[in-house]
Short mmCIF file of C-alpha atoms and ligand atoms in Angstrom, two decimals:
data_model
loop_
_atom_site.label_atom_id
_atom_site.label_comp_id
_atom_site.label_asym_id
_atom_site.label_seq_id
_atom_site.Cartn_x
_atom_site.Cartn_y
_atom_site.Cartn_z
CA UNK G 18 2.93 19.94 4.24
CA UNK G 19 2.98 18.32 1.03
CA UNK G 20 3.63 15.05 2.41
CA UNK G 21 0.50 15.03 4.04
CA UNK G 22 -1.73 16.28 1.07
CA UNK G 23 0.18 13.09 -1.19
CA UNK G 24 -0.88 10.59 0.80
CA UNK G 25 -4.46 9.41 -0.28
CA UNK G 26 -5.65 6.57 1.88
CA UNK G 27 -2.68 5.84 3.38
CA UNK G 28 -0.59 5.91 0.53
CA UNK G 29 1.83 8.08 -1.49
CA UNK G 30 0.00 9.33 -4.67
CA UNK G 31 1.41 11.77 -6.66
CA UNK G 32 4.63 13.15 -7.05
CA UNK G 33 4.63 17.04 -8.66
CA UNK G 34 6.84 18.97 -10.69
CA UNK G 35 6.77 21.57 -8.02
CA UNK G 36 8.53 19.22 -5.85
CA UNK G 37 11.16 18.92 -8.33
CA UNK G 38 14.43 20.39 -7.20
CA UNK G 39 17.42 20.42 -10.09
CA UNK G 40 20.37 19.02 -8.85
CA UNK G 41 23.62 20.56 -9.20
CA UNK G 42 26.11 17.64 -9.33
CA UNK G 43 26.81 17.01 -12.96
CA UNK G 44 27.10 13.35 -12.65
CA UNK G 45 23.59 13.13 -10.94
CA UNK G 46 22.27 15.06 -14.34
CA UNK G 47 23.88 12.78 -16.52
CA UNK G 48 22.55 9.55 -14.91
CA UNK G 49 18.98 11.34 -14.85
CA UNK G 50 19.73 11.35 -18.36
CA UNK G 51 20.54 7.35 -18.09
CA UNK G 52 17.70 6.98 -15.89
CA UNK G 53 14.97 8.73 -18.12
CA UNK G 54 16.05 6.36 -20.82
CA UNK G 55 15.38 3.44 -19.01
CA UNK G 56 11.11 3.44 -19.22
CA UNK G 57 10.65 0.22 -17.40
CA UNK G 58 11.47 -1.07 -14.33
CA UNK G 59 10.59 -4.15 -12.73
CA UNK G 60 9.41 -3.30 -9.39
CA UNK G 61 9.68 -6.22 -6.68
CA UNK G 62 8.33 -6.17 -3.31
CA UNK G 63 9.77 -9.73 -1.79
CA UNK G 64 9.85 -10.59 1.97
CA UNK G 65 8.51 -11.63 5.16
CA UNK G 66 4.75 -10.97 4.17
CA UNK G 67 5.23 -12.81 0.48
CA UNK G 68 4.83 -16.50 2.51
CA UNK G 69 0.84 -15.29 3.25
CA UNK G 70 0.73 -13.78 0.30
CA UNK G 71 -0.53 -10.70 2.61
CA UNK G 72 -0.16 -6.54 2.67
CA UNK G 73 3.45 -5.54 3.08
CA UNK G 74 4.24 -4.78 6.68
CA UNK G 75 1.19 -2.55 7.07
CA UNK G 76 -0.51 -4.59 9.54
CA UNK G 77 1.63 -4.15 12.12
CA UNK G 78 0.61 -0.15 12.62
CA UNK G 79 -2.45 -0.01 14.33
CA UNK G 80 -3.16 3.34 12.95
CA UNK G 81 -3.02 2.23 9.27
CA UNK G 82 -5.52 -0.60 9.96
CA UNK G 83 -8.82 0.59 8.46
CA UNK G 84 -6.68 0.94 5.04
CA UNK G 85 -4.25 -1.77 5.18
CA UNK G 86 -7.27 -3.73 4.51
CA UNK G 87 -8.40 -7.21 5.79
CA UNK G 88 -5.05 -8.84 5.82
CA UNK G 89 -5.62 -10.25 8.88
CA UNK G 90 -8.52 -10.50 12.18
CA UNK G 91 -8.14 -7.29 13.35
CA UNK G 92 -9.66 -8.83 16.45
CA UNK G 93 -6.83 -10.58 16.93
CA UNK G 94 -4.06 -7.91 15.87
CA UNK G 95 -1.74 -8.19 18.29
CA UNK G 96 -1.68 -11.68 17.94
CA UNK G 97 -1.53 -11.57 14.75
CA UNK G 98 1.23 -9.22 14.77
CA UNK G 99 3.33 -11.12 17.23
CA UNK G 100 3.22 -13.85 14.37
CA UNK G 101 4.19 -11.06 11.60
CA UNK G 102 7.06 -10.98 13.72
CA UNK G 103 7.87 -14.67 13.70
CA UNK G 104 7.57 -15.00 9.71
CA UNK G 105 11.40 -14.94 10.02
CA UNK G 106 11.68 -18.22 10.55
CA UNK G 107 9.93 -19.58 8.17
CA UNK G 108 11.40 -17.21 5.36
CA UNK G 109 13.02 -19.93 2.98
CA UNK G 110 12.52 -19.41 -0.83
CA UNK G 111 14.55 -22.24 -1.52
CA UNK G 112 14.19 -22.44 -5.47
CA UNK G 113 15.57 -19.09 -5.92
CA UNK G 114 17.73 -19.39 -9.15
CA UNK G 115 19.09 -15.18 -9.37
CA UNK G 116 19.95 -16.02 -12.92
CA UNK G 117 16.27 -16.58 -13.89
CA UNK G 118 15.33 -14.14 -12.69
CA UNK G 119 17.51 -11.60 -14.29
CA UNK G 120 16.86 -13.45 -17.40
CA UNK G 121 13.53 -13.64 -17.52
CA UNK G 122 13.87 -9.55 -16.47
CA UNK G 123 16.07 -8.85 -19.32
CA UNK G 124 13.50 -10.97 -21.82
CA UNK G 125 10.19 -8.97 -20.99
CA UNK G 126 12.04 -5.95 -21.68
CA UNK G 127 12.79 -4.49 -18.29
CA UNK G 128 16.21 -2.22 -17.89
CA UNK G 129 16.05 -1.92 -14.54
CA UNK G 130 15.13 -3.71 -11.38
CA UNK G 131 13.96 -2.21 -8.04
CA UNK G 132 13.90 -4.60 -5.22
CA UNK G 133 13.05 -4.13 -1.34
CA UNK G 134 16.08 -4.75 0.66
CA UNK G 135 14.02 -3.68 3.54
CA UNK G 136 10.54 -2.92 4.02
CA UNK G 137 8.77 -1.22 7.00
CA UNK G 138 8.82 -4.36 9.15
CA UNK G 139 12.64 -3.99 9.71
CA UNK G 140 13.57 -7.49 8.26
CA UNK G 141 16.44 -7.52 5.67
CA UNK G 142 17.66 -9.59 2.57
CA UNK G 143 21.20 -8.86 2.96
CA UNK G 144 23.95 -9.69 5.15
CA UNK G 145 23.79 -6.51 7.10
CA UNK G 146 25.37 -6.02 10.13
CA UNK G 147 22.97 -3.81 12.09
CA UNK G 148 20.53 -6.29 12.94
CA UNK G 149 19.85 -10.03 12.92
CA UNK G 150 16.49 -9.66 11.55
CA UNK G 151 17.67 -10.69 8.85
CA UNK G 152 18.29 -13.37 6.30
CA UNK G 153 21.36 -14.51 6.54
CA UNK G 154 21.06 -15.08 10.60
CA UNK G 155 20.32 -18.79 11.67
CA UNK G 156 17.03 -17.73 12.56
CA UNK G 157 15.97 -18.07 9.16
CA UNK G 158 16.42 -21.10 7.59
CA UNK G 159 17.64 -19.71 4.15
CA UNK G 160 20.02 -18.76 6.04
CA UNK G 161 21.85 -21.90 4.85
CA UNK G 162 21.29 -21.63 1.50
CA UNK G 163 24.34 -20.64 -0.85
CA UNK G 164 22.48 -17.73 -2.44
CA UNK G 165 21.08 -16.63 1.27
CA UNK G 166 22.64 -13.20 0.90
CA UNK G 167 19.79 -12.47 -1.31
CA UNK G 168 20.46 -8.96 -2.57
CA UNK G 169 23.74 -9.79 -3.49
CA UNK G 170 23.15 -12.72 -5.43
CA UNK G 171 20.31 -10.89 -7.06
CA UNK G 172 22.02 -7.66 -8.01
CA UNK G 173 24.79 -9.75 -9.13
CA UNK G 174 22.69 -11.55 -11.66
CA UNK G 175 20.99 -8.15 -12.79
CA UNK G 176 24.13 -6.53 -13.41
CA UNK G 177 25.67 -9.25 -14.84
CA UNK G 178 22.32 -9.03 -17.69
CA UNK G 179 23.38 -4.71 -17.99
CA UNK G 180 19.91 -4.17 -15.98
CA UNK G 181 19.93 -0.87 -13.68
CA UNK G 182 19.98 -1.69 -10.03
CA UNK G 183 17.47 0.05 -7.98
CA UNK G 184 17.40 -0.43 -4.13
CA UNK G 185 14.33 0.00 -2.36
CA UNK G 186 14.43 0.60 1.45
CA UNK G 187 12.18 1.67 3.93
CA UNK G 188 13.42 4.74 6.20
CA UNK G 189 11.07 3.76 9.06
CA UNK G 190 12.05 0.60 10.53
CA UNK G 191 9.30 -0.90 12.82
CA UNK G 192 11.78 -3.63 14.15
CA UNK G 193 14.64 -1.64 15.54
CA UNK G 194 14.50 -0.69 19.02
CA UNK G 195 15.40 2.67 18.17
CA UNK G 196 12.23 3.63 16.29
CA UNK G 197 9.74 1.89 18.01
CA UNK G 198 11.44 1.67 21.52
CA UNK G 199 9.69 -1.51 23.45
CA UNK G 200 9.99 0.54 26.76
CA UNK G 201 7.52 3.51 24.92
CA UNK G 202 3.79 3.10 24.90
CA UNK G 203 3.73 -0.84 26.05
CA UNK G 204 0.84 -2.73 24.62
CA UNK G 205 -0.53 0.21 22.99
CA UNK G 206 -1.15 0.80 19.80
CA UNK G 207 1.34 1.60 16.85
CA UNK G 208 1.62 3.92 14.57
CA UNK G 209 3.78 4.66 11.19
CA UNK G 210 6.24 6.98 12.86
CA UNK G 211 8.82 6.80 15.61
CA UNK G 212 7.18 6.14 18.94
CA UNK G 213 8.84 8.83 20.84
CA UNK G 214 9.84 12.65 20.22
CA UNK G 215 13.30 12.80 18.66
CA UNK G 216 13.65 16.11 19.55
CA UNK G 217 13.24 15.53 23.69
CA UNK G 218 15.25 12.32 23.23
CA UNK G 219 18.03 13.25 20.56
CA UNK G 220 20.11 10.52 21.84
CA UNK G 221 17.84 8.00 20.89
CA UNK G 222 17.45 8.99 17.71
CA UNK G 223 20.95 9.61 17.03
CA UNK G 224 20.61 6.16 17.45
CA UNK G 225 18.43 5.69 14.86
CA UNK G 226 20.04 7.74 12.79
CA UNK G 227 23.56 6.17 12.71
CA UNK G 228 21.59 2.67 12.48
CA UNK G 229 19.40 3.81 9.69
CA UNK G 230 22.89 5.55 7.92
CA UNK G 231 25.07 2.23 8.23
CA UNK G 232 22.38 0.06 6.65
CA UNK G 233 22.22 2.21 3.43
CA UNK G 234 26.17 2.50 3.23
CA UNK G 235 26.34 -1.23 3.71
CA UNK G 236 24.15 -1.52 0.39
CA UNK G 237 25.98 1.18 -1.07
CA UNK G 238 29.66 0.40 -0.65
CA UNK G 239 28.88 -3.27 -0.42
CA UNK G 240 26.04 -4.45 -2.88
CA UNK G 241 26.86 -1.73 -5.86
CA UNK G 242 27.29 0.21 -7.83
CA UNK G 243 24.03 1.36 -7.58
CA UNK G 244 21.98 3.35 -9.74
CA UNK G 245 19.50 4.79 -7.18
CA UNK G 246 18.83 4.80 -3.59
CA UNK G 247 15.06 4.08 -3.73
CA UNK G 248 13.71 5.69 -0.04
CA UNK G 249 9.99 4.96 0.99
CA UNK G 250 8.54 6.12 4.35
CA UNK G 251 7.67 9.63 2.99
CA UNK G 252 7.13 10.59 7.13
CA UNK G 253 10.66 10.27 7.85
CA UNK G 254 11.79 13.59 6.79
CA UNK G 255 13.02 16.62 8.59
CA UNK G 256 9.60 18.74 8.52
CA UNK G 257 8.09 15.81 10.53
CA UNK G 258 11.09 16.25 13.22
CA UNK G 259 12.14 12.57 11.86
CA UNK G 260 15.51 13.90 10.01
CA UNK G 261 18.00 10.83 9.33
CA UNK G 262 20.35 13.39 7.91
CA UNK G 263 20.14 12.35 4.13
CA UNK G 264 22.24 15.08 3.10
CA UNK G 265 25.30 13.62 4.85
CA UNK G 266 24.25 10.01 3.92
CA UNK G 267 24.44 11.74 -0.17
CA UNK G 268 27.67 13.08 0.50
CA UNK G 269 29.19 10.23 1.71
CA UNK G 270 27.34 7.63 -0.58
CA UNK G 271 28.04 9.71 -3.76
CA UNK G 272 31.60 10.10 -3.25
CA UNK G 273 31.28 6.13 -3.22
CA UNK G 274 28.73 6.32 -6.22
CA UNK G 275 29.38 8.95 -8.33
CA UNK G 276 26.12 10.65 -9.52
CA UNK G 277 23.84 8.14 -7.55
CA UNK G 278 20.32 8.98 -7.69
CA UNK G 279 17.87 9.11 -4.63
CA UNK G 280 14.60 8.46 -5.15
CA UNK G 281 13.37 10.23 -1.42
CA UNK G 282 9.99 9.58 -2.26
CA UNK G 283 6.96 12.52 -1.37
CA UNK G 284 9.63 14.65 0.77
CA UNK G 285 10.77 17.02 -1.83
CA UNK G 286 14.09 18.81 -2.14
CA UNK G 287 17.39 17.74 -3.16
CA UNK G 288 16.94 14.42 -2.63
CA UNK G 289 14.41 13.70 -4.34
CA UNK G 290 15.90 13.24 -7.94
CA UNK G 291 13.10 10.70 -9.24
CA UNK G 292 9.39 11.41 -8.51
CA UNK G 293 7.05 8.81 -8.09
CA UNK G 294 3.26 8.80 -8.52
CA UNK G 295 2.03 5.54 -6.92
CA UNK G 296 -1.41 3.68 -8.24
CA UNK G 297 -1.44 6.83 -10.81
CA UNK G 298 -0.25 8.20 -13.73
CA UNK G 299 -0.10 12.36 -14.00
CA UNK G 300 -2.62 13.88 -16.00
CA UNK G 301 -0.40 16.05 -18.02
CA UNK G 302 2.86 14.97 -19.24
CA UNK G 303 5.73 16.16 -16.52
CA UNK G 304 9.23 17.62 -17.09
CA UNK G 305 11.08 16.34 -14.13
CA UNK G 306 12.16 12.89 -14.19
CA UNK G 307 9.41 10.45 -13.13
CA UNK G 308 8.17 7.00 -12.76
CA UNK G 309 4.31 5.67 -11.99
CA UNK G 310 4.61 3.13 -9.85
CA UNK G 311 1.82 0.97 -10.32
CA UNK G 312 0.93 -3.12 -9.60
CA UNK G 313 0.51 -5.77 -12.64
CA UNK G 314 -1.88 -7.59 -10.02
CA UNK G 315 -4.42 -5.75 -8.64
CA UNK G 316 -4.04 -7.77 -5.34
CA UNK G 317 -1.15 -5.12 -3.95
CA UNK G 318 2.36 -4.80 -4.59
CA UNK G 319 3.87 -8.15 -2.75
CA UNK G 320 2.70 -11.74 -3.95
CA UNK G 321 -0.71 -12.68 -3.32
CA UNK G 322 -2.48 -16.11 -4.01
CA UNK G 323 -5.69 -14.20 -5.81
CA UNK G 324 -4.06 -13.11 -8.27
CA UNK G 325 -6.07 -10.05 -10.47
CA UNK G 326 -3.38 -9.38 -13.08
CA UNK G 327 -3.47 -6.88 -15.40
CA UNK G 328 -3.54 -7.64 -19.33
CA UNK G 329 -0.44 -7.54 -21.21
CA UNK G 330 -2.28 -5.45 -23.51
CA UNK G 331 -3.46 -3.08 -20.48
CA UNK G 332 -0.07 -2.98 -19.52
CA UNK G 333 1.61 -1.65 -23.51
CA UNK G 334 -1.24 0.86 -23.07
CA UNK G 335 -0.01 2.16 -19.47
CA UNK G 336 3.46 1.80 -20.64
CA UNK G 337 3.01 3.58 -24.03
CA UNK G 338 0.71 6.81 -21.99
CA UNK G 339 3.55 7.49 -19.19
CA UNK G 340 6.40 7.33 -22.01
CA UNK G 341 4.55 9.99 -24.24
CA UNK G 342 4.23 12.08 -20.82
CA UNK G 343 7.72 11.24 -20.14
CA UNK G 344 8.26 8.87 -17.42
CA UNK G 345 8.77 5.52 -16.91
CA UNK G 346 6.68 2.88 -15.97
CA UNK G 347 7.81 0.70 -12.49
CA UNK G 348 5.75 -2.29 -12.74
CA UNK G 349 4.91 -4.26 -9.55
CA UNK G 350 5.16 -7.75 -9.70
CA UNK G 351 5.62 -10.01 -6.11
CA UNK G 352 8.51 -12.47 -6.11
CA UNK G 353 6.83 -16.07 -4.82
CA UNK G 354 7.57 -17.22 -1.12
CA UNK G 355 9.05 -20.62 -2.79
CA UNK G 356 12.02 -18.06 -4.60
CA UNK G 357 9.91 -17.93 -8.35
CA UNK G 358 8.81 -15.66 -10.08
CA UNK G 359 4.92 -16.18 -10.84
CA UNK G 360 4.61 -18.00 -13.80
CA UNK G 361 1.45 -16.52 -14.53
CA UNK G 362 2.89 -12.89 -14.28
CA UNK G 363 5.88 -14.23 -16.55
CA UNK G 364 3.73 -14.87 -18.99
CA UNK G 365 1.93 -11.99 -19.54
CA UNK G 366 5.40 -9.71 -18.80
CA UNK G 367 6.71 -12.00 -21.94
CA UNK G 368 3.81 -10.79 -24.14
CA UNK G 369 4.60 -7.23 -23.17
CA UNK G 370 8.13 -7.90 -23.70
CA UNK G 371 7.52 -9.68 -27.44
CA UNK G 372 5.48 -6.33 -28.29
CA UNK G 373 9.02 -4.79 -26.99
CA UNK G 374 11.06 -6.65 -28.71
CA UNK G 375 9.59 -5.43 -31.95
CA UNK G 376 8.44 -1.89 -30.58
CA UNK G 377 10.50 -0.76 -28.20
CA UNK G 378 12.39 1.40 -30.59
CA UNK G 379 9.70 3.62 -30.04
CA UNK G 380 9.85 3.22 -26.11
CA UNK G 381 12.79 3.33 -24.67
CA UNK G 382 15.54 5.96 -25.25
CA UNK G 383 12.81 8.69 -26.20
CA UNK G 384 11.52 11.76 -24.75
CA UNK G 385 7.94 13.57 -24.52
CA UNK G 386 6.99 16.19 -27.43
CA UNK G 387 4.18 18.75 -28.35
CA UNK G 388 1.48 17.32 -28.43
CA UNK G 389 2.08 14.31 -26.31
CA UNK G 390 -0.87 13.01 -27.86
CA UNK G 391 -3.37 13.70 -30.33
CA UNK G 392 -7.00 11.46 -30.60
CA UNK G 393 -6.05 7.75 -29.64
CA UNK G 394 -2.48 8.36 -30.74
CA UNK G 395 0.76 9.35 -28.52
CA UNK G 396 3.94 10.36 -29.38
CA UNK G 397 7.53 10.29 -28.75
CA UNK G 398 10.72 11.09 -29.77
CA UNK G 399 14.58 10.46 -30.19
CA UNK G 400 16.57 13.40 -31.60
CA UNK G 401 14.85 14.55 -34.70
CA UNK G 402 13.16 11.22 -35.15
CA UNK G 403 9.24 10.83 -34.22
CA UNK G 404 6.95 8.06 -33.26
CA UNK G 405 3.72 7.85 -33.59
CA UNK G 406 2.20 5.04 -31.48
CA UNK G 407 -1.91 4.02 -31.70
CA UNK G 408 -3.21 1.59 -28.94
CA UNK G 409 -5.43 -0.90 -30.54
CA UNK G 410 -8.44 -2.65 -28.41
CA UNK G 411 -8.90 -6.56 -29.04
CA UNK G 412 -10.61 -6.56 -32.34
CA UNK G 413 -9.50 -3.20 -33.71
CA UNK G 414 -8.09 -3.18 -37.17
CA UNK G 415 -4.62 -3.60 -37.49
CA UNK G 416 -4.47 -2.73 -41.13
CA UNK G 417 -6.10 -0.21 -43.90
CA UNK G 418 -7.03 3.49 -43.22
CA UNK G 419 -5.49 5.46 -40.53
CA UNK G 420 -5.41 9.40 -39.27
CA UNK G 421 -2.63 10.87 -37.17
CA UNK G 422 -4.72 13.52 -36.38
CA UNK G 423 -2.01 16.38 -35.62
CA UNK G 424 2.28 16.33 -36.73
CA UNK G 425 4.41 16.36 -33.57
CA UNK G 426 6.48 18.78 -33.20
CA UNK G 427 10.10 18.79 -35.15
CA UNK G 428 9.27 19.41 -38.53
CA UNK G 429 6.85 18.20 -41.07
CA UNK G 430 7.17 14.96 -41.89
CA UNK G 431 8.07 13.38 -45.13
CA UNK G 432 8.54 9.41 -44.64
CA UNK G 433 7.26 6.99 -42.62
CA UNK G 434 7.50 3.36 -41.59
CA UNK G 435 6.03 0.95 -39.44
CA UNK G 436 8.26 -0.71 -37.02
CA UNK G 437 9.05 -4.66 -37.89
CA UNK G 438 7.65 -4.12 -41.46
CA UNK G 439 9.93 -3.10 -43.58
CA UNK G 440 8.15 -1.17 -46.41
CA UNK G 441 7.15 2.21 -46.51
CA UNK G 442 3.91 3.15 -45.33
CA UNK G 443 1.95 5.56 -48.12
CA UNK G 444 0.24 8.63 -46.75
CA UNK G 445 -0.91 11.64 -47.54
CA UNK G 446 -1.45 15.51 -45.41
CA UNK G 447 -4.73 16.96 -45.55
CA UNK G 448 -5.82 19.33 -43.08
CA UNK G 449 -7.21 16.56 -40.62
CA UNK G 450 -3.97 15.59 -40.29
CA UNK G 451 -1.73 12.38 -42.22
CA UNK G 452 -3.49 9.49 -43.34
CA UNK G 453 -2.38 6.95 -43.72
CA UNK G 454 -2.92 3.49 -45.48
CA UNK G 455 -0.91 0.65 -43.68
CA UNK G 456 -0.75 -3.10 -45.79
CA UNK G 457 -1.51 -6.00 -43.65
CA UNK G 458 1.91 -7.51 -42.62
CA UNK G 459 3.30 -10.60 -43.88
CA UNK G 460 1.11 -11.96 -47.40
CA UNK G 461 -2.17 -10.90 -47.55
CA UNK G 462 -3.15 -14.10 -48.18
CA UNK G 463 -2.56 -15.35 -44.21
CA UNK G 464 -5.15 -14.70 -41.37
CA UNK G 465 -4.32 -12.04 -38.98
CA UNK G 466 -2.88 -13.18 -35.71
CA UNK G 467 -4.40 -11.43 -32.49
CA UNK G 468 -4.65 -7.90 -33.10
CA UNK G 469 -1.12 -6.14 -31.94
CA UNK G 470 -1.45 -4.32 -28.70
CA UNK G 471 -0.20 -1.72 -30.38
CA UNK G 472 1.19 -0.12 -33.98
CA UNK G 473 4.31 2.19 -33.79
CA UNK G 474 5.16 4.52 -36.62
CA UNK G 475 8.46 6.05 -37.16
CA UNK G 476 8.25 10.23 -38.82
CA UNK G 477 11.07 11.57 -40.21
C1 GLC V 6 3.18 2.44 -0.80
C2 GLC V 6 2.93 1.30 0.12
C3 GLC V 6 4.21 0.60 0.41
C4 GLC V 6 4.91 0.22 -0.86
C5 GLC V 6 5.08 1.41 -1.76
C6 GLC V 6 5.61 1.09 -3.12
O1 GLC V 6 3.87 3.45 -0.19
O2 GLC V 6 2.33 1.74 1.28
O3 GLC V 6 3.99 -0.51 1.18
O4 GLC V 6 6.15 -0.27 -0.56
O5 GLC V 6 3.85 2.02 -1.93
O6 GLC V 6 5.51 2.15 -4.01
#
């Protein structure tokens, strides 16, 4: 049951390279490839629950309560969810401008987006014709707008700045009638899964199933191409007698997509080409290809008007850990209910993507080595090409004596240089490893900006 021993509190944690299942298709290898040089995504959980600023969806399972924490008087639940229900038509983000906000993607150095075209509470930001939960229907108000059909005017935009589409969407769908059927278990309470058997009524869920298939070949053959099919709801899965057929949906949706990746997160098996440890990043570095999905404010993955976010710094350190192990970092950041993105999370993501801009050489495109990392230092690599990357705290030295403690693997080296300065750096080998003596950039003569989140040394 390894879907039950991932979830911690309530929610996924860790994916494992035991899960890991190679796929066969050679077109699903290749874009692995594509997809493991990607290393950051920008992860964006937008919808119903952004206008409170509240826990995605999770409020409105009974059973998830004590962890879905105090988003709302749990007194008053089902009050409280009958109003959940309602947020649809108030939904209206009406200074969405899709071109910001693949600009402003493409500037912090993201290379791929991953958006929620549907989260557990059923209501979708496309056009789909399933449902009219949704918010194009003239319940919603933005239903008038001219970019209503929200994930198409956003994945336009992304593509249109060469960033990786991602589509996030929840298997379980807690609006449908055919997962939680209104005549089952009136007024009582609610829980994550389907509230009937599927196997004593297969009819029903053969209706779920051929609701829950159109929806994600609407997205695919209608809002692509897409680069991966990104499939929360871990309990919807065939062990847990909740199977929505995936392998037919691949078939179908690959011979659309060609080599289209499914992220089927926590199940295991064939479709699960991308793992993804949530809140975490794995101890030791992993072969299979992974992302940590974690939140740049601590407040939860959806906007929230507390904010707690994360340092830019903190986040070049996360970044520059999961790319030594070898995965990529999806970084949660919650569209605003009024269509923005949070100016206070752009600015920190633009400090992060100014250390990019001048580092990410050393980021993106690499792979792990031996030893991933060695002291405070971590390592990558691109072909036979190594870099050496050291963290540095607020106030650490930026400048003068430094030891790589061990050579990464590929060769010893015999040059190096710092990226964005364009001398040499001098070292020597002694048996604690290379030192090295790096000049202060620019003239010696100016003061030292802020020390740099980080330094990034290319071997050869
Ligand atoms: C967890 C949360 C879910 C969220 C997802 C993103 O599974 O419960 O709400 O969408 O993480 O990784």
């Amino acid at each position: 049951m390894v879907e039950k021993e991932n979830i911690v509190d309530g929610v996924h944690s860790h994916g494992r390279d035991e899960d890991w299942v190679k796929p066969t298709e050679p077109a699903v290898l290749e874009h692995l490839e594509w997809f493991r040089d990607q290393k950051l995504g920008l992860f964006m959980h937008w919808g119903l629950y952004s206008q409170m600023g509240m826990m995605e969806s999770w409020g409105l399972s009974d059973e998830d309560k004590d962890w879905s924490y105090g988003c709302w008087d749990w007194d008053e639940s089902k009050e409280c969810q009958r109003q959940y229900r309602k947020l649809n038509r108030s939904f209206n983000p009406i200074r969405l401008q899709p071109r910001v906000w693949a600009e402003t993607a493409k500037q912090c150095g993201f290379r791929y987006i991953i958006l929620t075209t549907k989260h557990h509470d059923g209501f979708c930001l496309w056009d789909t014709k399933q449902t009219d939960y949704k918010v194009t229907d003239p319940s919603c108000p933005f239903s008038e707008h001219k970019y209503s059909d929200i994930i198409r005017n956003l994945f336009d935009a992304f593509r249109e700045e060469n960033l990786g589409i991602a589509a996030y969407f929840s298997k379980a769908d807690w609006h449908t009638p055919h997962y939680w059927a209104p005549d089952r278990n009136v007024g009582g309470e609610t829980s994550r899964g389907a509230n009937y058997d599927p196997a004593a009524e297969p009819d029903r869920w053969q209706k779920f199933v051929d609701f829950t298939q159109a929806q994600m070949m609407e997205l695919v053959e209608g809002y692509g191409p897409l680069d991966v099919l990104w499939l929360d709801a871990g309990w919807v899965n065939p062990r847990e007698k909740e199977d929505i057929r995936l392998d037919l949906l691949a078939a179908k949706a690959r011979s659309v997509t060609p080599g289209l990746l499914f992220a089927d997160r926590t199940v295991g098996g064939l479709y699960e080409n991308i793992l993804t440890p949530e809140h975490a990043i794995p101890e030791h570095p992993m072969t299979s290809p992974w992302e940590s999905c974690l939140v740049l404010d601590d407040g939860g993955w959806g906007h929230s008007f507390d904010h707690r976010y994360k340092s830019a710094r903190t986040v070049v350190h996360l970044l520059i850990e999961i790319v030594a192990k070898g995965g990529n970092l999806a970084l949660g950041v919650g569209p605003q209910p009024d269509g923005r993105l949070a100016p206070g999370a752009i600015r920190i993501l633009s400090q992060m993507g100014a250390w990019l801009e001048k580092n990410g050489e050393a980021i993106y495109g690499t792979r792990n080595c031996a030893p991933h990392a060695a002291g405070k230092w971590f390592f990558t690599r691109k072909g036979d090409i190594r870099y050496a990357i050291l963290p540095l705290a607020e106030g650490d030295a930026s400048h003068g004596i430094f030891l790589i403690p061990a050579e990464p693997e590929g060769g010893s080296v015999h040059r190096i240089t710092m990226l964005g300065h364009p001398a040499e750096i001098p070292f020597r080998r002694t048996e604690a490893g290379l030192i090295l003596q790096v000049p202060v950039s620019g003239t010696l003569s100016v003061t030292l900006p802020e020390t740099p989140f980080a330094l990034a040394f290319q071997l050869e």
